[in-house]
């Protein structure tokens, strides 16, 4: 049986993105780079077809994920044309993440493609010598093997010499090629989304977390230590053990403690109008913007402030047909970036409201999201693999990004409604 004249690309994502991070950011941590996955896949396809002179059959993307749960980037990739995602496990040991099962999956796919003569050329984007037996087996079945490397940082060699010696062809993806789709993040930690409309978000992100502030105050005799936003938002600064609302229970009762200095409505008004500056807050102030907890005392027979009880949830506004359409959209077009997830949820909620007055009412409550809607929002986000896989909680920074996306859409709609209702259009 003759092999079909077409090419297949097998990508070890850990190698490709880790080597790219080393090249562009000086260390192999993928958190140090941002990736335009659509541009990267398109670049791989064009390069493979040009190098092999064969049309592409498929790109296989091999990566690790905690508990093999697809992460936002995997969700984006697996709905792209001619892309198949294969996930191994991602485990943490001695403070380092390691992939398990990715090499075995690549080996199995490579040998199966060659044995079935599914292609004439295979492109391997990897540096792992464990794939040597699979590479040799593919050659024995008459498949031409092209080995691609990422340009090494500082002259380091990032591929197995045995792989290089055994491959039929070898190419290097240099810095110019890599930077078409990958760029390094600026030093200094994570930042709030650039499109967030409210300047107070930066103040909230830079404020200490409630439990962290209390613990620090206890150690320092009542005065929490002042830290910089970069220090608080840097890698490892946000401890999931300290989260106070989870994907499944954002509306549950408060924890055993209560923050000593919760901003008053007057404080919030000052922040909204720009009359207060983050630096003017007392040293022990703790800003929060999540659910009702920490901002108001719940009242009424349902244990909820009366001004929020009239706001319908998305579930109450969604028909069975719309629910099916939402799931279809989630699977095929929503990538799962935390900021994007908040935007999608807010757009659906606003589109189904029977009265636009609800948007203005919610906007006036900023930064507090009513606990019923906030719980729905976090449960929706959990569908996209945004859990930290530690007590089923969503990472603190992701929760801020989710809510920032939510408020972004609310603000845009509220501003548009205000302009349309204004007699002068101003």
Short mmCIF file of C-alpha atoms in Angstrom, two decimals:
data_model
loop_
_atom_site.label_atom_id
_atom_site.label_comp_id
_atom_site.label_asym_id
_atom_site.label_seq_id
_atom_site.Cartn_x
_atom_site.Cartn_y
_atom_site.Cartn_z
CA UNK A 1 0.00 0.00 0.00
CA UNK A 2 1.49 3.32 -1.05
CA UNK A 3 1.48 6.27 1.31
CA UNK A 4 -0.72 9.26 0.53
CA UNK A 5 1.14 12.35 -0.68
CA UNK A 6 0.41 14.72 2.17
CA UNK A 7 2.15 15.89 5.33
CA UNK A 8 1.37 15.71 9.03
CA UNK A 9 2.84 17.92 11.77
CA UNK A 10 3.37 16.59 15.32
CA UNK A 11 4.04 19.38 17.81
CA UNK A 12 5.42 18.91 21.31
CA UNK A 13 3.94 22.10 22.78
CA UNK A 14 6.08 21.88 25.89
CA UNK A 15 9.22 21.96 23.74
CA UNK A 16 8.01 24.55 21.23
CA UNK A 17 6.70 27.09 23.74
CA UNK A 18 9.31 26.37 26.42
CA UNK A 19 12.14 26.90 23.93
CA UNK A 20 10.40 30.02 22.60
CA UNK A 21 10.16 31.39 26.16
CA UNK A 22 13.86 30.71 26.71
CA UNK A 23 14.68 32.50 23.47
CA UNK A 24 12.46 35.54 24.03
CA UNK A 25 12.24 35.86 27.83
CA UNK A 26 15.40 34.17 29.09
CA UNK A 27 13.69 31.30 30.91
CA UNK A 28 11.56 28.32 29.80
CA UNK A 29 8.43 29.35 31.73
CA UNK A 30 5.47 29.63 29.36
CA UNK A 31 3.95 32.25 31.68
CA UNK A 32 6.62 34.64 30.39
CA UNK A 33 5.23 34.69 26.84
CA UNK A 34 1.96 35.42 25.08
CA UNK A 35 0.96 33.30 22.09
CA UNK A 36 -1.26 34.09 19.12
CA UNK A 37 -2.33 30.50 18.54
CA UNK A 38 -4.16 31.20 15.28
CA UNK A 39 -1.05 32.83 13.81
CA UNK A 40 1.16 30.04 15.15
CA UNK A 41 -0.95 27.29 13.59
CA UNK A 42 -1.12 29.14 10.29
CA UNK A 43 2.65 29.57 10.34
CA UNK A 44 3.21 25.89 11.03
CA UNK A 45 0.90 24.91 8.20
CA UNK A 46 2.49 27.21 5.65
CA UNK A 47 6.01 26.21 6.65
CA UNK A 48 5.19 22.49 6.58
CA UNK A 49 3.58 22.63 3.13
CA UNK A 50 6.49 24.65 1.78
CA UNK A 51 9.19 22.40 3.25
CA UNK A 52 7.57 19.09 2.28
CA UNK A 53 5.94 20.26 -0.96
CA UNK A 54 2.83 18.36 0.18
CA UNK A 55 -0.62 19.52 1.31
CA UNK A 56 -1.33 19.35 5.03
CA UNK A 57 -3.46 16.53 6.40
CA UNK A 58 -3.44 17.57 10.05
CA UNK A 59 -1.52 19.22 12.87
CA UNK A 60 -1.40 17.23 16.11
CA UNK A 61 -0.80 19.41 19.18
CA UNK A 62 0.54 17.42 22.15
CA UNK A 63 0.51 19.12 25.54
CA UNK A 64 0.05 18.51 29.25
CA UNK A 65 -2.84 19.75 31.39
CA UNK A 66 -3.75 19.30 35.06
CA UNK A 67 -5.96 16.20 35.29
CA UNK A 68 -5.98 16.26 31.46
CA UNK A 69 -8.64 19.01 31.60
CA UNK A 70 -8.38 21.25 28.49
CA UNK A 71 -7.14 24.72 29.36
CA UNK A 72 -8.30 27.87 27.51
CA UNK A 73 -5.50 27.61 24.94
CA UNK A 74 -6.43 23.97 24.24
CA UNK A 75 -10.06 24.95 23.72
CA UNK A 76 -8.99 27.57 21.19
CA UNK A 77 -6.73 25.12 19.38
CA UNK A 78 -9.03 22.12 19.17
CA UNK A 79 -11.72 23.98 17.22
CA UNK A 80 -9.26 25.26 14.61
CA UNK A 81 -9.27 23.74 11.15
CA UNK A 82 -6.97 20.72 10.71
CA UNK A 83 -5.86 20.75 14.37
CA UNK A 84 -6.17 17.83 16.79
CA UNK A 85 -5.25 18.28 20.46
CA UNK A 86 -3.87 15.36 22.47
CA UNK A 87 -3.44 15.93 26.21
CA UNK A 88 -1.20 14.21 28.69
CA UNK A 89 -1.10 14.85 32.43
CA UNK A 90 0.62 17.83 34.01
CA UNK A 91 1.97 17.16 37.48
CA UNK A 92 3.85 19.33 39.97
CA UNK A 93 6.88 18.00 41.81
CA UNK A 94 9.46 19.94 43.84
CA UNK A 95 7.90 23.19 42.67
CA UNK A 96 8.21 22.32 38.97
CA UNK A 97 5.59 21.26 36.43
CA UNK A 98 6.26 18.13 34.39
CA UNK A 99 4.36 16.50 31.52
CA UNK A 100 3.42 12.84 31.78
CA UNK A 101 2.32 10.72 28.83
CA UNK A 102 3.00 13.29 26.11
CA UNK A 103 6.05 11.48 24.69
CA UNK A 104 4.20 8.15 24.66
CA UNK A 105 1.23 9.72 22.86
CA UNK A 106 3.47 11.30 20.23
CA UNK A 107 5.30 8.01 19.70
CA UNK A 108 2.04 6.10 19.30
CA UNK A 109 0.62 8.63 16.82
CA UNK A 110 3.81 8.74 14.78
CA UNK A 111 4.09 4.97 14.42
CA UNK A 112 0.36 4.57 13.68
CA UNK A 113 0.44 7.19 10.93
CA UNK A 114 3.48 5.56 9.36
CA UNK A 115 2.11 2.01 9.65
CA UNK A 116 -1.16 3.00 7.97
CA UNK A 117 0.65 5.02 5.27
CA UNK A 118 -1.56 7.97 6.14
CA UNK A 119 1.03 10.46 4.89
CA UNK A 120 4.26 10.70 2.94
CA UNK A 121 5.97 13.26 5.19
CA UNK A 122 5.96 13.87 8.94
CA UNK A 123 7.19 17.05 10.56
CA UNK A 124 8.32 16.65 14.18
CA UNK A 125 8.59 19.77 16.34
CA UNK A 126 10.36 18.33 19.37
CA UNK A 127 13.72 17.91 21.01
CA UNK A 128 13.04 14.76 23.03
CA UNK A 129 15.26 11.77 22.30
CA UNK A 130 12.54 9.41 23.56
CA UNK A 131 10.92 9.76 20.14
CA UNK A 132 13.90 8.19 18.41
CA UNK A 133 12.33 4.68 18.14
CA UNK A 134 9.16 6.16 16.63
CA UNK A 135 11.17 8.24 14.18
CA UNK A 136 13.13 5.17 13.05
CA UNK A 137 9.93 3.14 12.70
CA UNK A 138 8.35 5.85 10.53
CA UNK A 139 11.38 5.83 8.24
CA UNK A 140 11.19 2.06 7.90
CA UNK A 141 7.60 2.46 6.64
CA UNK A 142 8.76 4.83 3.91
CA UNK A 143 7.82 8.12 5.55
CA UNK A 144 10.15 11.10 5.22
CA UNK A 145 10.80 12.65 8.64
CA UNK A 146 11.45 16.39 8.96
CA UNK A 147 12.77 17.55 12.34
CA UNK A 148 12.24 21.18 13.34
CA UNK A 149 14.09 22.93 16.15
CA UNK A 150 13.48 26.25 17.87
CA UNK A 151 16.47 28.56 17.77
CA UNK A 152 18.32 27.95 21.03
CA UNK A 153 18.92 30.75 23.49
CA UNK A 154 22.51 31.78 24.23
CA UNK A 155 23.93 29.02 22.08
CA UNK A 156 22.34 26.22 24.11
CA UNK A 157 21.54 22.98 22.28
CA UNK A 158 17.88 22.07 22.80
CA UNK A 159 17.48 18.88 20.74
CA UNK A 160 18.61 15.29 21.07
CA UNK A 161 21.67 14.71 18.89
CA UNK A 162 20.36 11.24 18.05
CA UNK A 163 17.14 12.74 16.71
CA UNK A 164 19.09 15.21 14.62
CA UNK A 165 21.31 12.45 13.21
CA UNK A 166 18.38 10.18 12.32
CA UNK A 167 16.02 12.77 10.75
CA UNK A 168 15.83 13.03 6.95
CA UNK A 169 15.61 16.82 6.98
CA UNK A 170 16.19 19.42 9.68
CA UNK A 171 15.07 23.04 9.90
CA UNK A 172 15.41 25.72 12.57
CA UNK A 173 12.52 28.01 13.51
CA UNK A 174 14.49 31.19 14.14
CA UNK A 175 13.65 34.24 16.22
CA UNK A 176 12.12 36.07 13.26
CA UNK A 177 9.74 33.18 12.59
CA UNK A 178 8.86 32.66 16.26
CA UNK A 179 8.06 36.33 16.90
CA UNK A 180 5.36 36.32 14.24
CA UNK A 181 3.13 34.54 16.76
CA UNK A 182 4.94 34.64 20.11
CA UNK A 183 6.19 37.57 22.15
CA UNK A 184 7.76 37.92 25.57
CA UNK A 185 5.89 39.62 28.39
CA UNK A 186 7.37 42.67 30.00
CA UNK A 187 9.06 42.13 33.33
CA UNK A 188 7.16 43.19 36.41
CA UNK A 189 4.37 40.67 36.70
CA UNK A 190 0.84 40.52 35.46
CA UNK A 191 -1.26 43.55 34.66
CA UNK A 192 -4.97 44.22 34.52
CA UNK A 193 -6.48 43.94 31.03
CA UNK A 194 -5.65 47.03 29.02
CA UNK A 195 -9.23 47.49 27.89
CA UNK A 196 -10.67 47.65 31.41
CA UNK A 197 -12.58 50.94 31.45
CA UNK A 198 -12.56 51.85 35.13
CA UNK A 199 -9.36 53.23 36.69
CA UNK A 200 -10.45 51.93 40.11
CA UNK A 201 -9.73 48.36 38.95
CA UNK A 202 -6.03 49.04 39.33
CA UNK A 203 -6.61 50.18 42.91
CA UNK A 204 -8.59 47.06 43.70
CA UNK A 205 -5.98 44.77 42.17
CA UNK A 206 -3.24 46.50 44.15
CA UNK A 207 -5.03 46.21 47.49
CA UNK A 208 -4.11 43.36 49.84
CA UNK A 209 -6.34 40.31 49.95
CA UNK A 210 -8.42 40.21 53.15
CA UNK A 211 -6.80 37.17 54.74
CA UNK A 212 -3.32 38.24 53.68
CA UNK A 213 -3.84 41.66 55.23
CA UNK A 214 -5.12 40.22 58.50
CA UNK A 215 -2.29 37.71 58.78
CA UNK A 216 0.28 40.42 58.07
CA UNK A 217 -1.33 42.72 60.61
CA UNK A 218 -1.20 40.01 63.27
CA UNK A 219 2.50 39.50 62.65
CA UNK A 220 3.27 43.23 62.62
CA UNK A 221 1.19 44.25 65.61
CA UNK A 222 -1.80 45.58 63.70
CA UNK A 223 -0.28 47.35 60.70
CA UNK A 224 -0.33 45.44 57.41
CA UNK A 225 2.83 45.81 55.37
CA UNK A 226 2.45 47.91 52.22
CA UNK A 227 3.45 46.05 49.05
CA UNK A 228 3.66 47.05 45.43
CA UNK A 229 1.09 45.95 42.84
CA UNK A 230 3.74 43.97 41.00
CA UNK A 231 4.69 42.10 44.16
CA UNK A 232 1.07 41.27 44.90
CA UNK A 233 0.29 40.22 41.34
CA UNK A 234 3.56 38.46 40.58
CA UNK A 235 3.94 34.73 40.16
CA UNK A 236 3.03 32.89 43.34
CA UNK A 237 1.68 35.98 45.11
CA UNK A 238 -1.93 34.81 45.02
CA UNK A 239 -2.49 31.80 47.24
CA UNK A 240 -5.51 29.69 46.21
CA UNK A 241 -5.78 28.48 49.81
CA UNK A 242 -6.94 31.99 50.73
CA UNK A 243 -9.79 32.34 48.27
CA UNK A 244 -13.12 33.26 49.82
CA UNK A 245 -15.57 32.33 47.07
CA UNK A 246 -15.47 29.29 44.83
CA UNK A 247 -16.90 28.29 41.49
CA UNK A 248 -19.58 26.25 43.20
CA UNK A 249 -20.31 28.48 46.17
CA UNK A 250 -19.72 32.15 45.54
CA UNK A 251 -22.94 32.96 47.34
CA UNK A 252 -22.30 30.94 50.49
CA UNK A 253 -21.96 32.44 53.96
CA UNK A 254 -18.94 34.56 54.86
CA UNK A 255 -15.82 32.99 56.29
CA UNK A 256 -14.97 32.92 60.00
CA UNK A 257 -13.42 36.41 59.96
CA UNK A 258 -14.50 39.77 58.69
CA UNK A 259 -12.23 42.37 57.14
CA UNK A 260 -11.82 45.20 59.66
CA UNK A 261 -12.02 48.06 57.15
CA UNK A 262 -14.61 47.51 54.46
CA UNK A 263 -15.12 50.59 52.24
CA UNK A 264 -18.33 52.47 52.87
CA UNK A 265 -20.69 53.61 50.10
CA UNK A 266 -19.11 57.06 50.47
CA UNK A 267 -15.66 55.53 49.90
CA UNK A 268 -16.94 53.75 46.78
CA UNK A 269 -18.49 56.94 45.47
CA UNK A 270 -15.15 58.67 45.89
CA UNK A 271 -13.42 55.96 43.89
CA UNK A 272 -16.04 56.08 41.13
CA UNK A 273 -15.86 59.85 40.76
CA UNK A 274 -12.11 60.03 41.02
CA UNK A 275 -12.17 62.05 44.29
CA UNK A 276 -10.15 59.42 46.08
CA UNK A 277 -6.77 58.07 45.16
CA UNK A 278 -5.62 54.52 45.95
CA UNK A 279 -2.76 55.94 47.94
CA UNK A 280 -5.16 57.91 50.14
CA UNK A 281 -6.77 54.78 51.56
CA UNK A 282 -5.86 53.90 55.18
CA UNK A 283 -3.07 51.39 55.55
CA UNK A 284 -5.47 48.72 56.81
CA UNK A 285 -8.15 49.26 54.12
CA UNK A 286 -9.13 46.19 52.16
CA UNK A 287 -10.83 46.74 48.80
CA UNK A 288 -12.85 43.89 47.35
CA UNK A 289 -15.02 43.53 44.29
CA UNK A 290 -16.74 40.20 44.04
CA UNK A 291 -20.09 39.22 45.46
CA UNK A 292 -22.25 40.83 48.14
CA UNK A 293 -20.01 39.50 50.89
CA UNK A 294 -17.82 42.14 52.48
CA UNK A 295 -19.76 45.07 51.04
CA UNK A 296 -23.27 44.93 52.49
CA UNK A 297 -25.20 43.04 55.10
CA UNK A 298 -27.76 40.79 53.50
CA UNK A 299 -31.31 41.42 54.56
CA UNK A 300 -34.87 40.47 53.72
CA UNK A 301 -36.52 37.07 53.90
CA UNK A 302 -34.20 35.59 51.28
CA UNK A 303 -31.08 36.88 52.97
CA UNK A 304 -30.36 39.19 50.04
CA UNK A 305 -30.43 43.00 49.74
CA UNK A 306 -33.77 44.09 48.22
CA UNK A 307 -32.08 46.19 45.53
CA UNK A 308 -30.44 43.08 44.04
CA UNK A 309 -33.31 40.64 44.49
CA UNK A 310 -35.10 42.01 41.42
CA UNK A 311 -32.15 41.32 39.12
CA UNK A 312 -32.82 38.09 37.18
CA UNK A 313 -30.12 35.47 36.75
CA UNK A 314 -28.96 34.29 33.35
CA UNK A 315 -30.54 30.89 33.98
CA UNK A 316 -33.92 32.54 34.55
CA UNK A 317 -33.58 34.45 31.27
CA UNK A 318 -32.42 31.53 29.12
CA UNK A 319 -34.74 29.20 27.20
CA UNK A 320 -33.91 25.58 26.39
CA UNK A 321 -33.09 26.53 22.78
CA UNK A 322 -30.81 29.34 23.90
CA UNK A 323 -29.10 27.02 26.36
CA UNK A 324 -28.28 24.62 23.53
CA UNK A 325 -27.02 27.50 21.37
CA UNK A 326 -24.87 28.78 24.25
CA UNK A 327 -23.18 25.40 24.64
CA UNK A 328 -22.55 25.22 20.92
CA UNK A 329 -20.94 28.67 20.99
CA UNK A 330 -18.87 27.75 24.05
CA UNK A 331 -17.49 24.68 22.30
CA UNK A 332 -16.78 26.22 18.92
CA UNK A 333 -15.93 29.91 19.37
CA UNK A 334 -15.25 30.86 23.01
CA UNK A 335 -11.56 30.41 23.72
CA UNK A 336 -11.86 30.46 27.49
CA UNK A 337 -9.58 33.39 28.35
CA UNK A 338 -10.83 34.65 31.76
CA UNK A 339 -11.48 38.21 30.54
CA UNK A 340 -13.30 36.84 27.47
CA UNK A 341 -15.44 34.52 29.62
CA UNK A 342 -16.67 37.48 31.67
CA UNK A 343 -17.52 39.39 28.50
CA UNK A 344 -19.48 36.51 26.96
CA UNK A 345 -21.50 35.97 30.13
CA UNK A 346 -22.35 39.68 30.43
CA UNK A 347 -23.37 39.97 26.78
CA UNK A 348 -25.77 37.04 27.08
CA UNK A 349 -27.27 38.36 30.31
CA UNK A 350 -27.87 41.83 28.86
CA UNK A 351 -29.20 40.55 25.53
CA UNK A 352 -31.96 38.59 27.31
CA UNK A 353 -33.05 41.20 29.84
CA UNK A 354 -36.69 42.22 29.44
CA UNK A 355 -35.93 45.74 30.73
CA UNK A 356 -32.79 47.80 30.10
CA UNK A 357 -33.21 49.45 33.50
CA UNK A 358 -31.57 46.35 34.99
CA UNK A 359 -28.29 47.25 33.29
CA UNK A 360 -28.27 50.73 34.82
CA UNK A 361 -29.19 49.29 38.20
CA UNK A 362 -26.32 46.81 38.10
CA UNK A 363 -23.89 49.46 36.84
CA UNK A 364 -24.74 51.64 39.83
CA UNK A 365 -23.68 48.82 42.16
CA UNK A 366 -20.10 48.70 40.89
CA UNK A 367 -17.88 47.05 42.00
CA UNK A 368 -20.27 44.66 43.73
CA UNK A 369 -21.75 41.85 41.64
CA UNK A 370 -24.85 40.41 43.34
CA UNK A 371 -23.94 37.04 44.77
CA UNK A 372 -26.46 35.07 42.68
CA UNK A 373 -25.11 36.50 39.41
CA UNK A 374 -21.51 36.29 40.62
CA UNK A 375 -21.96 32.61 41.48
CA UNK A 376 -23.42 31.94 38.04
CA UNK A 377 -20.51 33.77 36.43
CA UNK A 378 -17.90 31.71 38.27
CA UNK A 379 -19.69 28.43 37.63
CA UNK A 380 -19.80 29.33 33.94
CA UNK A 381 -16.06 30.11 34.00
CA UNK A 382 -15.36 26.72 35.59
CA UNK A 383 -16.53 25.01 32.37
CA UNK A 384 -13.45 26.35 30.60
CA UNK A 385 -10.86 24.67 32.79
CA UNK A 386 -10.23 27.79 34.88
CA UNK A 387 -10.19 25.85 38.14
CA UNK A 388 -6.88 25.85 39.99
CA UNK A 389 -7.33 22.09 40.68
CA UNK A 390 -6.87 22.75 44.38
CA UNK A 391 -10.12 22.46 46.28
CA UNK A 392 -11.97 23.24 43.02
CA UNK A 393 -11.24 26.95 43.26
CA UNK A 394 -10.59 29.49 40.52
CA UNK A 395 -7.26 31.28 40.73
CA UNK A 396 -7.58 34.71 42.34
CA UNK A 397 -6.10 36.61 39.41
CA UNK A 398 -8.36 34.72 36.98
CA UNK A 399 -11.39 35.71 39.05
CA UNK A 400 -10.37 39.36 38.87
CA UNK A 401 -9.98 39.02 35.07
CA UNK A 402 -13.37 37.26 34.76
CA UNK A 403 -15.11 40.07 36.62
CA UNK A 404 -13.15 42.74 34.76
CA UNK A 405 -14.47 41.31 31.48
CA UNK A 406 -17.99 41.25 32.92
CA UNK A 407 -17.82 44.90 34.01
CA UNK A 408 -16.28 45.92 30.70
CA UNK A 409 -19.40 44.78 28.82
CA UNK A 410 -21.76 46.26 31.41
CA UNK A 411 -19.99 49.61 31.12
CA UNK A 412 -20.13 49.66 27.33
CA UNK A 413 -23.86 48.90 27.33
CA UNK A 414 -24.64 51.33 30.16
CA UNK A 415 -22.77 54.12 28.39
CA UNK A 416 -24.59 53.41 25.12
CA UNK A 417 -27.97 53.41 26.88
CA UNK A 418 -27.12 56.70 28.59
CA UNK A 419 -26.20 58.36 25.30
CA UNK A 420 -29.35 57.13 23.55
CA UNK A 421 -31.51 58.41 26.41
CA UNK A 422 -29.82 61.83 26.50
CA UNK A 423 -31.78 64.54 24.62
CA UNK A 424 -28.57 66.04 23.22
CA UNK A 425 -26.80 62.74 22.66
CA UNK A 426 -23.95 63.85 24.93
#
